[in-house]
Amino acid sequence: KIDREKDFVNRQQEHISSLEERAAEKNSNSRIDIDSENQKIKDIIEQMNKDISFDQNRISEQNEKLTSLNEELQELENSRGGLFSNKSKKIEELKILQEKPRQDISNNISRYNENIDKFRSVAAVKVKEIEDKITSFRSQSNEKDTTIQPQIDSHTLKISEAYGRIDALETEKIGLSDSARQLEAEIGPVKYVAEAIADFTGKEFDISQAVRIVIIVLVLVFDPLAIL
């Protein structure tokens, strides 16, 4: 009975180990999923920064063109007008000439800024979706832990109960051992005779055979004397 209880304890411990391995594996899978999603976030942000940097460079190019136009106009305004020169007219003509390039520059800068805002908003939406998935993975991992832990607690309780039964059986075994020793003490002479016969015959006898042999020896020894 004790051996059976110990086997039962071993089986429960194997169940616990299996559940813990499953929990560790699921947590590991969740960790892998989370790491994968975090990498996606990094890739999205990296691509967004590249796109923004590209349009920011284009804005810088437009600003350089605008600066060049301003310098050209400023140079004309700062130049000295001759006696018969019409400086104001030249300035007005240059302004008219620069009007379309300036408008194109303004339109381009506005479009590039809109692109930058779009890149940021699209990236923010994608990152939010991924963050929601990460939260879901973490929530699922916690739910798995809460479903496995009660099973582990149940097996642990069974192990504790089995150890209690083993203690009771060990106590019972002590009493049985005492009875066995008393029985051995009572049949000690019988065993001695059986072992003596075994020494002469070279054959081993169990307790029941030894008892029968002793009875036969007693009959052979004492009944003929009684008849005489």
Tab-separated table of C-alpha atoms in Angstrom:
chain	number	residue	atom	x	y	z
A	1	LYS	CA	0.000	0.000	0.000
A	2	ILE	CA	2.841	2.364	0.805
A	3	ASP	CA	4.461	1.633	-2.552
A	4	ARG	CA	1.181	2.337	-4.336
A	5	GLU	CA	0.816	5.638	-2.504
A	6	LYS	CA	4.380	6.592	-3.443
A	7	ASP	CA	3.661	5.754	-7.091
A	8	PHE	CA	0.556	7.951	-6.846
A	9	VAL	CA	2.681	10.822	-5.475
A	10	ASN	CA	5.180	10.400	-8.330
A	11	ARG	CA	2.369	10.548	-10.893
A	12	GLN	CA	0.999	13.745	-9.353
A	13	GLN	CA	4.459	15.302	-9.385
A	14	GLU	CA	4.803	14.365	-13.066
A	15	HIS	CA	1.461	16.060	-13.761
A	16	ILE	CA	2.674	19.198	-11.977
A	17	SER	CA	5.940	19.196	-13.943
A	18	SER	CA	3.999	18.787	-17.191
A	19	LEU	CA	1.699	21.698	-16.346
A	20	GLU	CA	4.640	23.908	-15.388
A	21	GLU	CA	6.402	23.042	-18.655
A	22	ARG	CA	3.235	23.882	-20.603
A	23	ALA	CA	2.935	27.183	-18.776
A	24	ALA	CA	6.600	27.983	-19.433
A	25	GLU	CA	6.238	27.052	-23.106
A	26	LYS	CA	3.116	29.189	-23.537
A	27	ASN	CA	4.751	32.103	-21.759
A	28	SER	CA	7.769	31.656	-23.999
A	29	ASN	CA	5.539	31.670	-27.096
A	30	SER	CA	3.801	34.795	-25.831
A	31	ARG	CA	7.182	36.400	-25.249
A	32	ILE	CA	8.198	35.534	-28.819
A	33	ASP	CA	4.950	37.001	-30.166
A	34	ILE	CA	5.441	40.175	-28.125
A	35	ASP	CA	9.062	40.524	-29.282
A	36	SER	CA	7.946	40.050	-32.883
A	37	GLU	CA	5.310	42.779	-32.558
A	38	ASN	CA	7.788	45.122	-30.878
A	39	GLN	CA	10.126	44.592	-33.811
A	40	LYS	CA	7.285	45.547	-36.152
A	41	ILE	CA	6.849	48.785	-34.197
A	42	LYS	CA	10.567	49.517	-34.570
A	43	ASP	CA	10.381	48.839	-38.312
A	44	ILE	CA	7.352	51.127	-38.706
A	45	ILE	CA	9.028	53.964	-36.787
A	46	GLU	CA	12.264	53.483	-38.726
A	47	GLN	CA	10.434	53.647	-42.062
A	48	MET	CA	8.443	56.678	-40.894
A	49	ASN	CA	11.647	58.477	-39.932
A	50	LYS	CA	13.146	57.700	-43.344
A	51	ASP	CA	10.081	59.047	-45.155
A	52	ILE	CA	9.955	62.150	-42.971
A	53	SER	CA	13.677	62.751	-43.441
A	54	PHE	CA	13.257	62.484	-47.209
A	55	ASP	CA	10.490	65.123	-47.281
A	56	GLN	CA	12.339	67.318	-44.817
A	57	ASN	CA	15.289	67.327	-47.202
A	58	ARG	CA	12.937	68.307	-50.012
A	59	ILE	CA	11.604	71.149	-47.841
A	60	SER	CA	15.190	72.285	-47.240
A	61	GLU	CA	15.799	72.316	-50.984
A	62	GLN	CA	12.690	74.476	-51.479
A	63	ASN	CA	13.820	76.836	-48.721
A	64	GLU	CA	17.202	77.141	-50.417
A	65	LYS	CA	15.449	78.121	-53.650
A	66	LEU	CA	13.374	80.641	-51.748
A	67	THR	CA	16.512	82.040	-50.124
A	68	SER	CA	18.099	82.362	-53.537
A	69	LEU	CA	15.090	84.324	-54.812
A	70	ASN	CA	15.165	86.573	-51.753
A	71	GLU	CA	18.857	87.237	-52.204
A	72	GLU	CA	18.323	88.095	-55.827
A	73	LEU	CA	15.583	90.562	-54.919
A	74	GLN	CA	17.573	91.963	-52.009
A	75	GLU	CA	20.592	92.467	-54.223
A	76	LEU	CA	18.484	94.456	-56.687
A	77	GLU	CA	16.928	96.537	-53.919
A	78	ASN	CA	20.360	97.324	-52.460
A	79	SER	CA	21.901	98.210	-55.792
A	80	ARG	CA	22.417	101.836	-56.749
A	81	GLY	CA	20.154	103.235	-59.361
A	82	GLY	CA	21.686	105.366	-62.097
A	83	LEU	CA	20.525	108.752	-63.137
A	84	PHE	CA	18.338	107.434	-65.884
A	85	SER	CA	17.695	103.972	-64.429
A	86	ASN	CA	14.259	102.845	-63.311
A	87	LYS	CA	15.085	100.782	-60.225
A	88	SER	CA	11.537	100.553	-58.953
A	89	LYS	CA	10.345	99.197	-62.254
A	90	LYS	CA	13.039	96.543	-62.277
A	91	ILE	CA	12.117	95.502	-58.754
A	92	GLU	CA	8.473	95.187	-59.722
A	93	GLU	CA	9.368	93.199	-62.810
A	94	LEU	CA	11.551	90.867	-60.747
A	95	LYS	CA	8.792	90.386	-58.206
A	96	ILE	CA	6.384	89.496	-60.981
A	97	LEU	CA	8.971	87.147	-62.447
A	98	GLN	CA	9.489	85.455	-59.068
A	99	GLU	CA	5.800	85.198	-58.266
A	100	LYS	CA	5.229	81.789	-59.882
A	101	PRO	CA	8.462	80.189	-58.532
A	102	ARG	CA	7.590	81.466	-55.063
A	103	GLN	CA	4.078	80.027	-55.351
A	104	ASP	CA	5.457	76.701	-56.526
A	105	ILE	CA	7.877	76.648	-53.607
A	106	SER	CA	5.068	77.414	-51.161
A	107	ASN	CA	2.874	74.691	-52.651
A	108	ASN	CA	5.690	72.165	-52.540
A	109	ILE	CA	6.523	72.938	-48.911
A	110	SER	CA	2.845	72.614	-47.959
A	111	ARG	CA	2.594	69.279	-49.769
A	112	TYR	CA	5.740	67.956	-48.142
A	113	ASN	CA	4.500	69.015	-44.695
A	114	GLU	CA	1.211	67.251	-45.394
A	115	ASN	CA	3.168	64.134	-46.317
A	116	ILE	CA	5.061	64.333	-43.046
A	117	ASP	CA	1.816	64.664	-41.064
A	118	LYS	CA	0.371	61.725	-43.011
A	119	PHE	CA	3.421	59.561	-42.327
A	120	ARG	CA	3.118	60.289	-38.619
A	121	SER	CA	-0.628	59.657	-38.439
A	122	VAL	CA	-0.434	56.384	-40.421
A	123	ALA	CA	2.463	55.170	-38.299
A	124	ALA	CA	0.572	56.104	-35.119
A	125	VAL	CA	-2.449	54.044	-36.221
A	126	LYS	CA	-0.294	51.009	-37.059
A	127	VAL	CA	1.630	51.273	-33.789
A	128	LYS	CA	-1.642	51.517	-31.846
A	129	GLU	CA	-2.946	48.348	-33.513
A	130	ILE	CA	0.256	46.485	-32.684
A	131	GLU	CA	0.230	47.740	-29.082
A	132	ASP	CA	-3.344	46.425	-28.754
A	133	LYS	CA	-2.147	43.025	-30.019
A	134	ILE	CA	0.709	43.060	-27.489
A	135	THR	CA	-1.764	43.830	-24.705
A	136	SER	CA	-3.910	40.930	-25.934
A	137	PHE	CA	-0.917	38.552	-25.898
A	138	ARG	CA	-0.065	39.569	-22.351
A	139	SER	CA	-3.688	39.150	-21.271
A	140	GLN	CA	-3.853	35.685	-22.850
A	141	SER	CA	-0.641	34.721	-21.075
A	142	ASN	CA	-2.124	35.759	-17.722
A	143	GLU	CA	-5.343	33.849	-18.458
A	144	LYS	CA	-3.348	30.706	-19.246
A	145	ASP	CA	-1.526	31.022	-15.951
A	146	THR	CA	-4.819	31.321	-14.048
A	147	THR	CA	-6.177	28.161	-15.696
A	148	ILE	CA	-3.055	26.105	-14.998
A	149	GLN	CA	-2.449	27.179	-11.392
A	150	PRO	CA	-5.685	25.632	-9.999
A	151	GLN	CA	-4.703	22.312	-11.578
A	152	ILE	CA	-1.271	22.504	-9.960
A	153	ASP	CA	-2.902	23.316	-6.606
A	154	SER	CA	-5.222	20.299	-6.992
A	155	HIS	CA	-2.307	17.931	-7.648
A	156	THR	CA	-0.375	19.435	-4.740
A	157	LEU	CA	-3.346	18.809	-2.434
A	158	LYS	CA	-3.530	15.186	-3.608
A	159	ILE	CA	0.179	14.783	-2.856
A	160	SER	CA	-0.326	16.165	0.650
A	161	GLU	CA	-3.228	13.768	1.248
A	162	ALA	CA	-1.161	10.844	-0.055
A	163	TYR	CA	1.676	11.697	2.333
A	164	GLY	CA	-0.872	11.665	5.155
A	165	ARG	CA	-1.994	8.154	4.142
A	166	ILE	CA	1.650	7.072	3.891
A	167	ASP	CA	2.273	8.260	7.479
A	168	ALA	CA	-0.732	6.249	8.672
A	169	LEU	CA	0.467	3.179	6.767
A	170	GLU	CA	3.978	3.584	8.169
A	171	THR	CA	2.491	3.563	11.688
A	172	GLU	CA	0.461	0.467	10.832
A	173	LYS	CA	3.575	-1.117	9.347
A	174	ILE	CA	5.426	-0.689	12.648
A	175	GLY	CA	2.708	-2.676	14.442
A	176	LEU	CA	2.796	-5.356	11.768
A	177	SER	CA	6.576	-5.537	12.033
A	178	ASP	CA	6.283	-6.140	15.794
A	179	SER	CA	3.769	-8.934	15.151
A	180	ALA	CA	6.070	-10.431	12.547
A	181	ARG	CA	8.974	-10.388	14.982
A	182	GLN	CA	6.802	-12.099	17.615
A	183	LEU	CA	5.789	-14.725	15.077
A	184	GLU	CA	9.405	-15.263	14.115
A	185	ALA	CA	10.284	-15.662	17.782
A	186	GLU	CA	7.559	-18.283	18.189
A	187	ILE	CA	8.592	-20.310	15.159
A	188	GLY	CA	12.300	-19.788	15.749
A	189	PRO	CA	12.879	-23.400	16.993
A	190	VAL	CA	10.918	-24.719	13.995
A	191	LYS	CA	13.097	-22.727	11.629
A	192	TYR	CA	16.177	-23.985	13.442
A	193	VAL	CA	15.135	-27.621	12.920
A	194	ALA	CA	14.251	-26.957	9.267
A	195	GLU	CA	17.615	-25.279	8.674
A	196	ALA	CA	19.386	-28.221	10.364
A	197	ILE	CA	17.596	-30.664	8.065
A	198	ALA	CA	18.425	-28.423	5.115
A	199	ASP	CA	22.094	-28.580	6.082
A	200	PHE	CA	21.975	-32.402	5.937
A	201	THR	CA	19.827	-32.695	2.828
A	202	GLY	CA	21.006	-29.609	0.969
A	203	LYS	CA	17.385	-28.582	0.313
A	204	GLU	CA	15.750	-25.335	1.447
A	205	PHE	CA	12.337	-25.423	3.208
A	206	ASP	CA	9.750	-22.719	3.758
A	207	ILE	CA	7.955	-22.222	7.100
A	208	SER	CA	4.985	-24.495	6.311
A	209	GLN	CA	7.277	-27.300	5.172
A	210	ALA	CA	9.441	-26.829	8.250
A	211	VAL	CA	6.393	-27.119	10.534
A	212	ARG	CA	5.305	-30.354	8.848
A	213	ILE	CA	8.811	-31.803	9.143
A	214	VAL	CA	8.957	-30.975	12.873
A	215	ILE	CA	5.536	-32.607	13.415
A	216	ILE	CA	6.696	-35.752	11.603
A	217	VAL	CA	9.892	-35.796	13.679
A	218	LEU	CA	7.855	-35.493	16.898
A	219	VAL	CA	5.560	-38.345	15.795
A	220	LEU	CA	8.495	-40.560	14.912
A	221	VAL	CA	10.259	-39.787	18.165
A	222	PHE	CA	7.465	-39.772	20.758
A	223	ASP	CA	4.754	-42.153	19.424
A	224	PRO	CA	7.023	-45.232	19.340
A	225	LEU	CA	8.074	-44.468	22.930
A	226	ALA	CA	4.420	-44.136	23.924
A	227	ILE	CA	3.665	-47.560	22.370
A	228	LEU	CA	6.644	-49.105	24.121
